[in-house]
Amino acid sequence: VFGGGCFWCTEAIFERLKGVISVSPGYAGGTMKNPTYEDVSTGKTGHAEVIKIEFDPEKVSYHDLLTVFFATHDPTTLNRQGSDIGTQYRSLILYHTESQKKEAEEFITNLNASEQRVVTEIKPLNTFYKADEYHKNYYTKNPAAPYCQIVINPKIEKMEKRFHELLK
C-alpha cells in the first residue's frame, strides 16, 4: 500500500505496470474508523490517500514497485505533493510483511545516501478503507478533467518514458 499524494495520480501510474493485477484507491494510516473522502480531506483523521496494489511477483517485483513509487512523487516533501497539501497527501508505505518493510527501509537508505532527505513514512498496514466507487479508475473515466490534464498526464508521460520496460 503506497501513499504518494492524490490517489487518482498513483492509481493511474501503477495500473499501467505489467504484473499489476489491481489497484484500489482508499485510505489508511490513520485512526478514524470508516473514513469518507470528506473526512480524510480535512487532514484530521490521520489517514492518507493511498492505493492498494495487488501484483504478481513473477511479473513485477516489489523492488520495481518501490522504484516507480519513488520516481513518480516527491518523497522529500513533507505532507505535500505539488499543490495537494496536508497530511492526507504524505509519502507513505504501509507494508504487509517484514520483508517488504526491510526492502523499503533499504531503498530509502540508498536514496538518502545519494543526498536526498526522504520523509516517507514506513508503517505496518492495519486497516485499508476502500474509497467510494467514483474514485476507482478516476483518470480512465475522466481524462479530460482539468486535474487529469494538468497534474496526472505529465506524471504518466514521465513514467512511461522512464519505465517503458515495465509497462503492460
CSV table of C-alpha atoms in Angstrom, one decimal:
chain,number,residue,atom,x,y,z
A,1,VAL,CA,0.0,0.0,0.0
A,2,PHE,CA,1.5,3.3,-1.1
A,3,GLY,CA,0.6,6.9,-0.4
A,4,GLY,CA,2.2,9.4,-2.8
A,5,GLY,CA,-0.2,12.3,-3.0
A,6,CYS,CA,-3.5,12.1,-4.7
A,7,PHE,CA,-4.7,8.6,-5.2
A,8,TRP,CA,-6.0,9.4,-8.7
A,9,CYS,CA,-2.4,10.0,-9.7
A,10,THR,CA,-0.9,7.0,-8.1
A,11,GLU,CA,-3.6,4.7,-9.4
A,12,ALA,CA,-3.1,6.0,-12.9
A,13,ILE,CA,0.6,5.3,-12.7
A,14,PHE,CA,0.5,1.8,-11.2
A,15,GLU,CA,-2.3,0.4,-13.2
A,16,ARG,CA,-0.1,0.7,-16.3
A,17,LEU,CA,2.6,-1.7,-15.0
A,18,LYS,CA,2.8,-5.3,-16.1
A,19,GLY,CA,2.2,-7.7,-13.3
A,20,VAL,CA,-0.2,-5.3,-11.5
A,21,ILE,CA,-3.4,-7.2,-11.2
A,22,SER,CA,-5.5,-4.4,-9.5
A,23,VAL,CA,-5.1,-1.0,-7.9
A,24,SER,CA,-7.6,0.2,-5.4
A,25,PRO,CA,-7.8,3.7,-4.1
A,26,GLY,CA,-8.5,4.2,-0.4
A,27,TYR,CA,-7.4,5.5,3.0
A,28,ALA,CA,-5.1,4.1,5.5
A,29,GLY,CA,-2.5,5.1,8.1
A,30,GLY,CA,-4.8,6.9,10.5
A,31,THR,CA,-7.1,6.2,13.4
A,32,MET,CA,-10.7,7.1,12.3
A,33,LYS,CA,-12.8,4.1,11.5
A,34,ASN,CA,-14.6,4.0,8.2
A,35,PRO,CA,-13.5,7.5,7.0
A,36,THR,CA,-15.1,9.1,4.0
A,37,TYR,CA,-13.3,11.2,1.4
A,38,GLU,CA,-14.7,14.3,3.1
A,39,ASP,CA,-13.3,13.2,6.5
A,40,VAL,CA,-9.9,12.4,5.1
A,41,SER,CA,-9.8,15.7,3.2
A,42,THR,CA,-9.9,17.6,6.5
A,43,GLY,CA,-6.4,16.3,7.3
A,44,LYS,CA,-7.7,15.4,10.8
A,45,THR,CA,-8.2,11.6,10.5
A,46,GLY,CA,-4.5,10.7,10.3
A,47,HIS,CA,-5.3,8.8,7.1
A,48,ALA,CA,-3.6,9.3,3.8
A,49,GLU,CA,-5.0,8.8,0.3
A,50,VAL,CA,-3.4,5.5,-0.7
A,51,ILE,CA,-3.5,2.8,-3.2
A,52,LYS,CA,-3.6,-0.9,-2.5
A,53,ILE,CA,-1.7,-2.8,-5.2
A,54,GLU,CA,-2.3,-6.5,-5.9
A,55,PHE,CA,0.6,-7.8,-8.1
A,56,ASP,CA,2.1,-10.9,-9.5
A,57,PRO,CA,5.7,-11.1,-8.2
A,58,GLU,CA,6.6,-13.3,-11.1
A,59,LYS,CA,6.0,-10.4,-13.4
A,60,VAL,CA,6.9,-7.3,-11.4
A,61,SER,CA,9.0,-7.2,-8.2
A,62,TYR,CA,8.3,-5.3,-5.1
A,63,HIS,CA,11.6,-3.5,-5.8
A,64,ASP,CA,10.3,-2.4,-9.2
A,65,LEU,CA,7.1,-1.1,-7.5
A,66,LEU,CA,9.3,0.8,-5.0
A,67,THR,CA,11.4,2.2,-7.8
A,68,VAL,CA,8.3,3.5,-9.7
A,69,PHE,CA,6.8,4.8,-6.4
A,70,PHE,CA,9.8,6.9,-5.5
A,71,ALA,CA,10.3,8.2,-9.1
A,72,THR,CA,6.7,9.4,-9.6
A,73,HIS,CA,6.3,11.5,-6.5
A,74,ASP,CA,8.4,13.7,-4.3
A,75,PRO,CA,9.4,11.7,-1.2
A,76,THR,CA,11.4,14.6,0.2
A,77,THR,CA,8.4,17.0,0.7
A,78,LEU,CA,6.5,16.6,4.0
A,79,ASN,CA,2.7,16.4,3.8
A,80,ARG,CA,2.6,17.7,0.2
A,81,GLN,CA,2.6,16.7,-3.4
A,82,GLY,CA,2.5,19.6,-5.8
A,83,SER,CA,-0.5,21.8,-5.0
A,84,ASP,CA,-2.1,19.0,-2.8
A,85,ILE,CA,-1.2,20.0,0.7
A,86,GLY,CA,-1.9,18.2,4.0
A,87,THR,CA,-1.1,15.0,5.9
A,88,GLN,CA,-3.6,13.1,3.7
A,89,TYR,CA,-1.1,13.6,0.8
A,90,ARG,CA,2.0,12.5,2.7
A,91,SER,CA,4.5,10.0,1.3
A,92,LEU,CA,3.7,6.7,3.0
A,93,ILE,CA,4.5,3.0,2.6
A,94,LEU,CA,2.2,0.6,4.5
A,95,TYR,CA,3.8,-2.9,4.4
A,96,HIS,CA,2.2,-6.3,4.6
A,97,THR,CA,5.3,-8.3,5.5
A,98,GLU,CA,8.6,-7.8,7.3
A,99,SER,CA,10.4,-8.4,4.1
A,100,GLN,CA,8.5,-5.5,2.5
A,101,LYS,CA,9.4,-3.4,5.4
A,102,LYS,CA,13.1,-4.3,5.2
A,103,GLU,CA,13.2,-3.7,1.4
A,104,ALA,CA,11.5,-0.3,1.8
A,105,GLU,CA,13.9,0.7,4.5
A,106,GLU,CA,16.9,-0.3,2.4
A,107,PHE,CA,15.5,1.6,-0.6
A,108,ILE,CA,15.2,4.7,1.5
A,109,THR,CA,18.7,4.3,3.0
A,110,ASN,CA,20.1,4.1,-0.6
A,111,LEU,CA,18.1,7.2,-1.6
A,112,ASN,CA,19.4,9.1,1.4
A,113,ALA,CA,23.0,8.1,0.6
A,114,SER,CA,22.5,9.9,-2.7
A,115,GLU,CA,22.0,13.2,-1.0
A,116,GLN,CA,18.2,13.0,-0.7
A,117,ARG,CA,16.3,13.6,2.5
A,118,VAL,CA,13.4,11.2,2.2
A,119,VAL,CA,10.5,11.8,4.6
A,120,THR,CA,8.4,8.8,3.5
A,121,GLU,CA,6.8,7.0,6.5
A,122,ILE,CA,7.0,3.2,6.7
A,123,LYS,CA,4.4,1.6,8.9
A,124,PRO,CA,2.6,-1.7,9.0
A,125,LEU,CA,-0.8,-1.8,7.3
A,126,ASN,CA,-3.5,-2.0,9.9
A,127,THR,CA,-6.7,-1.3,8.0
A,128,PHE,CA,-7.3,-0.3,4.4
A,129,TYR,CA,-10.6,1.6,3.8
A,130,LYS,CA,-11.7,1.4,0.1
A,131,ALA,CA,-12.6,4.8,-1.4
A,132,ASP,CA,-16.1,5.4,-2.9
A,133,GLU,CA,-16.6,3.8,-6.3
A,134,TYR,CA,-16.4,7.2,-8.2
A,135,HIS,CA,-12.7,7.4,-7.2
A,136,LYS,CA,-11.9,4.0,-8.8
A,137,ASN,CA,-10.3,4.4,-12.2
A,138,TYR,CA,-10.9,8.2,-11.9
A,139,TYR,CA,-8.3,9.1,-14.6
A,140,THR,CA,-9.6,6.5,-17.0
A,141,LYS,CA,-13.1,7.7,-16.6
A,142,ASN,CA,-12.3,11.5,-16.6
A,143,PRO,CA,-9.2,12.0,-18.9
A,144,ALA,CA,-10.4,15.5,-19.9
A,145,ALA,CA,-10.9,16.7,-16.4
A,146,PRO,CA,-8.6,19.7,-15.7
A,147,TYR,CA,-6.8,17.9,-12.8
A,148,CYS,CA,-6.1,14.9,-15.0
A,149,GLN,CA,-4.8,17.1,-17.8
A,150,ILE,CA,-2.6,19.4,-15.7
A,151,VAL,CA,-1.4,17.0,-13.0
A,152,ILE,CA,-1.8,13.4,-14.0
A,153,ASN,CA,-0.9,13.5,-17.7
A,154,PRO,CA,2.7,14.8,-17.1
A,155,LYS,CA,3.3,12.2,-14.4
A,156,ILE,CA,2.1,9.4,-16.7
A,157,GLU,CA,4.2,10.7,-19.6
A,158,LYS,CA,7.3,10.9,-17.4
A,159,MET,CA,6.7,7.4,-16.0
A,160,GLU,CA,6.1,5.8,-19.4
A,161,LYS,CA,9.4,7.3,-20.8
A,162,ARG,CA,11.5,6.2,-17.8
A,163,PHE,CA,9.9,2.8,-17.2
A,164,HIS,CA,8.8,1.7,-20.6
A,165,GLU,CA,10.2,-1.9,-20.0
A,166,LEU,CA,7.7,-2.2,-17.0
A,167,LEU,CA,4.6,-1.3,-19.0
A,168,LYS,CA,1.8,-3.6,-19.9
